[in-house]
mmCIF file of C-alpha atoms in Angstrom:
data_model
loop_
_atom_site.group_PDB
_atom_site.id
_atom_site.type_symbol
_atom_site.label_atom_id
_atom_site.label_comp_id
_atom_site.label_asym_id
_atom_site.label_seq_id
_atom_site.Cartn_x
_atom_site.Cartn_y
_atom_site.Cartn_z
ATOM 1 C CA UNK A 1013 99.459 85.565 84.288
ATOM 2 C CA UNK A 1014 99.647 87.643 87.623
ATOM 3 C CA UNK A 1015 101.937 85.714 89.808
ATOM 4 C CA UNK A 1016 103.930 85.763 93.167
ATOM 5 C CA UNK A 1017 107.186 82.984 92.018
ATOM 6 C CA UNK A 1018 109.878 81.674 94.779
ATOM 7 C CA UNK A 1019 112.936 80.183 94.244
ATOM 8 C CA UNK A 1020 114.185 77.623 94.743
ATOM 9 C CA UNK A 1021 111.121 75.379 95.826
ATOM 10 C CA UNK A 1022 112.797 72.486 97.701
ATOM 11 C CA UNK A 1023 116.462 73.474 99.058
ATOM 12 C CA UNK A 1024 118.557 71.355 101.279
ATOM 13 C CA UNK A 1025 121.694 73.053 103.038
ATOM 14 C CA UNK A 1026 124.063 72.560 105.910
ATOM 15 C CA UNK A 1027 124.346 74.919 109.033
ATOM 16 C CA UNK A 1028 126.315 78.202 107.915
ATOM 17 C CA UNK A 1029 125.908 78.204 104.509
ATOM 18 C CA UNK A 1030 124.715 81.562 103.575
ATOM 19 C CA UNK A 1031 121.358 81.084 101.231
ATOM 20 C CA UNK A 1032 118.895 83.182 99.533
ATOM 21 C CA UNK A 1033 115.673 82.465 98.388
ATOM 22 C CA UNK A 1034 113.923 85.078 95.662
ATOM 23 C CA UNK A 1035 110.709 86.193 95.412
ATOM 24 C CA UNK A 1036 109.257 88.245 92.301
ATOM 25 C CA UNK A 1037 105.715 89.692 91.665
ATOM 26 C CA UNK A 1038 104.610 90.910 88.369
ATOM 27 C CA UNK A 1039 101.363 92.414 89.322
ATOM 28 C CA UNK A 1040 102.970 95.969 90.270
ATOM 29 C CA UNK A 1041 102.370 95.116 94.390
ATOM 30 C CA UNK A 1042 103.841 97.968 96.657
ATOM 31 C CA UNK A 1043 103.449 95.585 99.714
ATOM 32 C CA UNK A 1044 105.266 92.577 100.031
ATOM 33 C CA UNK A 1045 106.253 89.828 102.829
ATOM 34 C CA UNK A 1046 107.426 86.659 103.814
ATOM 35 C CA UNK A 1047 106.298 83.931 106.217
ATOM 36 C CA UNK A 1048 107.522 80.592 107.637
ATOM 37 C CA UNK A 1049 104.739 77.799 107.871
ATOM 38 C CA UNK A 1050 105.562 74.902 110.828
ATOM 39 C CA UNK A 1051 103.606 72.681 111.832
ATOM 40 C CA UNK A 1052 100.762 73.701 115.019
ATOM 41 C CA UNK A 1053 101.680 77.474 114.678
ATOM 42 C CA UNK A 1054 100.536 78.135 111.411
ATOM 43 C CA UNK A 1055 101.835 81.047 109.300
ATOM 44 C CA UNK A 1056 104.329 83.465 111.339
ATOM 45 C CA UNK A 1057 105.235 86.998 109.495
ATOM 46 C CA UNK A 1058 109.100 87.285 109.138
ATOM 47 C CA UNK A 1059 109.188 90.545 107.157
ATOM 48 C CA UNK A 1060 107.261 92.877 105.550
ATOM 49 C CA UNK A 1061 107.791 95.424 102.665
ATOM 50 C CA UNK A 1062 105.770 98.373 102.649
ATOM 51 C CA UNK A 1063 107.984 99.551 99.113
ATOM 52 C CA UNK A 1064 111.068 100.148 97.456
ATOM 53 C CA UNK A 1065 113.798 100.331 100.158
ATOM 54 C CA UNK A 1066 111.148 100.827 103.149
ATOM 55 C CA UNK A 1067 111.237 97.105 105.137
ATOM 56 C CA UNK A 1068 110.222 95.899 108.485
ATOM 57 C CA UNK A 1069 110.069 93.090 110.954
ATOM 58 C CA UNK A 1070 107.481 90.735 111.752
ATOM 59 C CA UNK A 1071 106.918 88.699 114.336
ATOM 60 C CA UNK A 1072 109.498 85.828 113.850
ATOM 61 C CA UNK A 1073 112.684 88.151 112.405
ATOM 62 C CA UNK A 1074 115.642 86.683 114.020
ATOM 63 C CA UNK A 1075 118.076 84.909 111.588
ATOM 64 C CA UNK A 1076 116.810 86.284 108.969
ATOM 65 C CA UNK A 1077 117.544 89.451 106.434
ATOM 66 C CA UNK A 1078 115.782 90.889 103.256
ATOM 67 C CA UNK A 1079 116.290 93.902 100.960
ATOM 68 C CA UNK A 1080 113.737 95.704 98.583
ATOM 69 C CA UNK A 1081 115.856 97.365 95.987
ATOM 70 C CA UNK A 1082 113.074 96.736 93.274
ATOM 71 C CA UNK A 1083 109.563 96.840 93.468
ATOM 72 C CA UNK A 1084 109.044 93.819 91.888
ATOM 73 C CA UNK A 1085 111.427 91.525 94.202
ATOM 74 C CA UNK A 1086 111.786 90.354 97.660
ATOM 75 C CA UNK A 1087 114.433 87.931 98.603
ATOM 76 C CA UNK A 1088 115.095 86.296 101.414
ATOM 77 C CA UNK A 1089 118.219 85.796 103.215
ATOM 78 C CA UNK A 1090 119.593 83.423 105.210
ATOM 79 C CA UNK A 1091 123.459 84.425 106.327
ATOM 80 C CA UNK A 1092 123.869 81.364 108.831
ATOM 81 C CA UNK A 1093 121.300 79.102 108.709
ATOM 82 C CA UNK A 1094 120.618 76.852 111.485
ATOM 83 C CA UNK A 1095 118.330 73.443 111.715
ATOM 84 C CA UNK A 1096 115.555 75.770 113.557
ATOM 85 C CA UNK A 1097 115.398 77.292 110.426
ATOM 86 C CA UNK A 1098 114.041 73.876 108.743
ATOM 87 C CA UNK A 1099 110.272 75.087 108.053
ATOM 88 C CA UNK A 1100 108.100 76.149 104.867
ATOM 89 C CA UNK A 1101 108.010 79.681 103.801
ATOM 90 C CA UNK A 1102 105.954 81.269 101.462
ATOM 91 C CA UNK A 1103 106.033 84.899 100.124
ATOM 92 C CA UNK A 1104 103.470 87.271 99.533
ATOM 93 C CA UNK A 1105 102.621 90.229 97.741
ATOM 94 C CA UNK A 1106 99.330 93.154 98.186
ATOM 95 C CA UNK A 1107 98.438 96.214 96.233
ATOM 96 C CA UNK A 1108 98.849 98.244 98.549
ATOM 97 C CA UNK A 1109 98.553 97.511 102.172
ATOM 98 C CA UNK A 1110 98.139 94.449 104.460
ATOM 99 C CA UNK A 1111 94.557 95.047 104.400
ATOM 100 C CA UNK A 1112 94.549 94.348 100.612
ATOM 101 C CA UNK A 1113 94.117 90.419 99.275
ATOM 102 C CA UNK A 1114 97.631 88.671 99.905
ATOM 103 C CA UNK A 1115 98.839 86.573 97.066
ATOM 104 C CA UNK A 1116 101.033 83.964 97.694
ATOM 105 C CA UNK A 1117 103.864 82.200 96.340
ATOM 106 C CA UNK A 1118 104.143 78.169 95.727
ATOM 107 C CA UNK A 1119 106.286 77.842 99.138
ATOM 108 C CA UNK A 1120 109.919 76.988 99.661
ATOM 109 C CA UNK A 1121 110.467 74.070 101.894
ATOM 110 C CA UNK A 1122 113.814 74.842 103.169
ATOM 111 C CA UNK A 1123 115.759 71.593 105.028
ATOM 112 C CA UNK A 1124 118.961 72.353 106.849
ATOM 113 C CA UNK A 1125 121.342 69.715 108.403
ATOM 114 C CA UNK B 147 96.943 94.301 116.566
ATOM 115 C CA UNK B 148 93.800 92.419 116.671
ATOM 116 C CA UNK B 149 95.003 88.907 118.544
ATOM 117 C CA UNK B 150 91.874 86.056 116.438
ATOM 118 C CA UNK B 151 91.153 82.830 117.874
ATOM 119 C CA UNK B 152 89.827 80.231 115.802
ATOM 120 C CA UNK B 153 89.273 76.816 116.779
ATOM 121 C CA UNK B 154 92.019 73.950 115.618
ATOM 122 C CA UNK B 155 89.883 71.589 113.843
ATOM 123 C CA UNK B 156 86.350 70.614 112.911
ATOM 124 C CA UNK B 157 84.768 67.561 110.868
ATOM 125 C CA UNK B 158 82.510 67.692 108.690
ATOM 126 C CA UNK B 159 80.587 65.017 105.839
ATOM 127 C CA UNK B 160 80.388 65.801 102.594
ATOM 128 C CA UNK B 161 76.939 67.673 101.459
ATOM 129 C CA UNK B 162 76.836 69.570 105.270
ATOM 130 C CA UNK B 163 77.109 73.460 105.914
ATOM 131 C CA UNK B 164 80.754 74.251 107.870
ATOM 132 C CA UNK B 165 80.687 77.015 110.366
ATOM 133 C CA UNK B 166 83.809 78.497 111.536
ATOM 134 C CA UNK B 167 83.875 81.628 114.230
ATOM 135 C CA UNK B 168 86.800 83.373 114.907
ATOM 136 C CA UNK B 169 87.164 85.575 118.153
ATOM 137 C CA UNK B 170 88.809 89.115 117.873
ATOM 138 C CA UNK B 171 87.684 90.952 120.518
ATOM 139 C CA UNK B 172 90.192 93.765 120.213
ATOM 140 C CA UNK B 173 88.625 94.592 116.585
ATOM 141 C CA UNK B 174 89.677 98.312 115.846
ATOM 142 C CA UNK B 175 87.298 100.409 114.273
ATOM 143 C CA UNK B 176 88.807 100.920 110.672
ATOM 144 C CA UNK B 177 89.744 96.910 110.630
ATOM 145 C CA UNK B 178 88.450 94.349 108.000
ATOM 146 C CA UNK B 179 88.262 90.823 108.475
ATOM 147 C CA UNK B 180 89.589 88.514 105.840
ATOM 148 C CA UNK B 181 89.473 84.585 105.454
ATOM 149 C CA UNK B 182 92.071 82.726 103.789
ATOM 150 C CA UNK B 183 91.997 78.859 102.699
ATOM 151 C CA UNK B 184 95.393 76.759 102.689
ATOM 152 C CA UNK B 185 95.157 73.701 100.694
ATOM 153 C CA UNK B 186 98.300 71.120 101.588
ATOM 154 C CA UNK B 187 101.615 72.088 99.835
ATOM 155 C CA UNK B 188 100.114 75.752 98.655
ATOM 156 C CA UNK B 189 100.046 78.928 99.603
ATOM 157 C CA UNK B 190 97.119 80.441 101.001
ATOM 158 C CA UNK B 191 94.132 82.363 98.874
ATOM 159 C CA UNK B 192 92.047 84.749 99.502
ATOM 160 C CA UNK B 193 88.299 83.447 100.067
ATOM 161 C CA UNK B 194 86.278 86.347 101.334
ATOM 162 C CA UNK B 195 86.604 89.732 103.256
ATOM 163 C CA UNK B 196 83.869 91.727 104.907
ATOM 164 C CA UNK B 197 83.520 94.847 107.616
ATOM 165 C CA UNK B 198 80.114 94.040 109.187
ATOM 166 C CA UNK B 199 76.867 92.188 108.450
ATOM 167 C CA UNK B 200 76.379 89.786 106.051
ATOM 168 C CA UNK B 201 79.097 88.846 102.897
ATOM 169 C CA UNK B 202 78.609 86.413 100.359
ATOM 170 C CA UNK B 203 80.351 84.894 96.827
ATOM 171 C CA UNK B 204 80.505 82.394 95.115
ATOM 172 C CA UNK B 205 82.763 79.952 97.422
ATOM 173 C CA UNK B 206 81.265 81.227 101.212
ATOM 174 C CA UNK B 207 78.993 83.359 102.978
ATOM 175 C CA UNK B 208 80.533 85.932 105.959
ATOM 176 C CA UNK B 209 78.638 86.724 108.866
ATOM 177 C CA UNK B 210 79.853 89.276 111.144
ATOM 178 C CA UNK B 211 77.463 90.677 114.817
ATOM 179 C CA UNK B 212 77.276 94.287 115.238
ATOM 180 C CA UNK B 213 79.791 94.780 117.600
ATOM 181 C CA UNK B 214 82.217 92.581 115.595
ATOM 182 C CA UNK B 215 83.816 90.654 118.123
ATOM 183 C CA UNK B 216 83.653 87.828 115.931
ATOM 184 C CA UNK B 217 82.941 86.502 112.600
ATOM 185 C CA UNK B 218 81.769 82.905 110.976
ATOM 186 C CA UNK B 219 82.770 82.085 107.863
ATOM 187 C CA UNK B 220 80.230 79.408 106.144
ATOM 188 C CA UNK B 221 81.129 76.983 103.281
ATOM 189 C CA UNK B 222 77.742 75.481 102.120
ATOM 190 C CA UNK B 223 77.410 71.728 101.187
ATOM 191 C CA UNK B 224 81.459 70.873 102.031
ATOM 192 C CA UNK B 225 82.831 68.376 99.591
ATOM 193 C CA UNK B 226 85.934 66.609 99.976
ATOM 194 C CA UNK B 227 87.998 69.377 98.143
ATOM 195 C CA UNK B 228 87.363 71.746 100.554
ATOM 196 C CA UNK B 229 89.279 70.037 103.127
ATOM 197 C CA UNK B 230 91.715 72.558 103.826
ATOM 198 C CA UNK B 231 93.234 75.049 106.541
ATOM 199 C CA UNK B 232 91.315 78.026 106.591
ATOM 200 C CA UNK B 233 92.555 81.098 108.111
ATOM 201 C CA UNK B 234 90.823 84.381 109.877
ATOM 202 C CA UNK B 235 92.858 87.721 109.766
ATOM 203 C CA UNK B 236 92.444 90.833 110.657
ATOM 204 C CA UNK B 237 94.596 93.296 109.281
ATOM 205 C CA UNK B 238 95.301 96.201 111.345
ATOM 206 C CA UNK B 239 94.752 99.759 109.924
ATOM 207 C CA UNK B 240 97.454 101.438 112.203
ATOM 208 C CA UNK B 241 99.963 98.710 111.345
ATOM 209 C CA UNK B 242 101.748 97.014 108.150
ATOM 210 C CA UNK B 243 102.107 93.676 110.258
ATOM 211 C CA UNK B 244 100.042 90.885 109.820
ATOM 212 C CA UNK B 245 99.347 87.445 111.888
ATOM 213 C CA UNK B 246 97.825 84.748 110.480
ATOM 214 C CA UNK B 247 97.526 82.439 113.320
ATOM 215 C CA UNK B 248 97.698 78.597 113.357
ATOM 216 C CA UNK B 249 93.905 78.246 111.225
ATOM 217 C CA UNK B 250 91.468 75.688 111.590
ATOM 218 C CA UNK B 251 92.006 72.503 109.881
ATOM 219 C CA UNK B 252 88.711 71.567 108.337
ATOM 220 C CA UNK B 253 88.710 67.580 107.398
ATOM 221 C CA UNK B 254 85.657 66.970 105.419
ATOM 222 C CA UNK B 255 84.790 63.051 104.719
ATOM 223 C CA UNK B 256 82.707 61.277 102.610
#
């Protein structure tokens, strides 16, 4: 079944704990990106993957860090998370571009005291 | 990139026709315009794209002016399962970034 899959889906944490959350596609997608969800401002871009090794920031970037080593992964990393950082984030995969249909991941809903 | 305004929430009844319009006045050329539906807890899916006139599927119909300042996305005869956030993007051709905006919350009731 063609899937985007995070983990973990429900993470609690203290401030400064460095976390990661994964993010794996098995439909062969060159583009790939992650988003926080809070409530009022809808969906916010954090980073975006054009493909292997070729990343970029989106609109909310600060705090945050990913790598694409493979084409078929995407984490997400946290190095010192703070309580701002509390929000639900979802990751995404395209074919090919951002104008291609995004398909997106269950959500992580990330708490951090 | 193409800034869309959509409008926070709208009620409906179960059985009525939903209109949503989104605003993007700064609409490139090359752009397409793409709806999205969020139910609670999940991530969003893809409902329908189209680049001018008049899309339709299974699940909505697309209408889009000429000069494509804006488009309405129409769900047909709502039920209460289609309460949901729905989304307007446009994805710009120059640019791998994408904004999705806050939606419109749709609440349909019975």
């Amino acid at each position: 079944e063609a899937q985007v899959t995070q983990n973990p889906r429900y993470l609690i944490t203290v401030t400064g704990k460095k976390l990661t959350v994964t993010c794996s596609q098995n439909m062969n997608h060159e583009y790939m990106s992650w988003y926080r969800q809070d409530p009022g401002l809808g969906l916010r871009q954090i980073y975006y993957s054009m493909n292997v090794e070729v990343t970029d920031k989106g609109d909310v970037p600060e705090g945050y860090k990913v790598s694409r080593k493979e084409k078929r992964n995407f984490p997400l990393i946290l190095e010192s998370p703070s309580p701002n950082q509390t929000s639900l984030y979802f990751c995404a995969s395209s074919s090919s571009g951002n104008e291609e249909t995004q398909y997106f991941g269950p959500g992580t809903r990330l708490l951090v005291l | 990139l193409a800034k869309t305004t959509q409008p926070i929430s709208m009620d409906s009844y179960e059985g009525q026709e939903v209109n949503i319009t989104c605003s993007h006045n700064n609409i490139a050329t090359n752009d397409y315009i793409t709806w999205y539906q969020q139910f609670p807890s999940q991530g969003p899916r893809f409902i329908i794209q189209g680049y001018k006139t008049k899309v339709t599927n299974e699940v909505a119909s697309l209408f889009i002016p000429a000069d494509r300042k804006s488009s309405t996305l129409s769900l047909p005869r709502v039920s209460l399962s289609d309460t949901a956030v729905y989304y307007c993007l446009v994805a710009p051709s120059n640019d791998y970034k994408l904004s999705f905006g806050a939606g419109t919350t749709v609440t349909v009731r019975a």
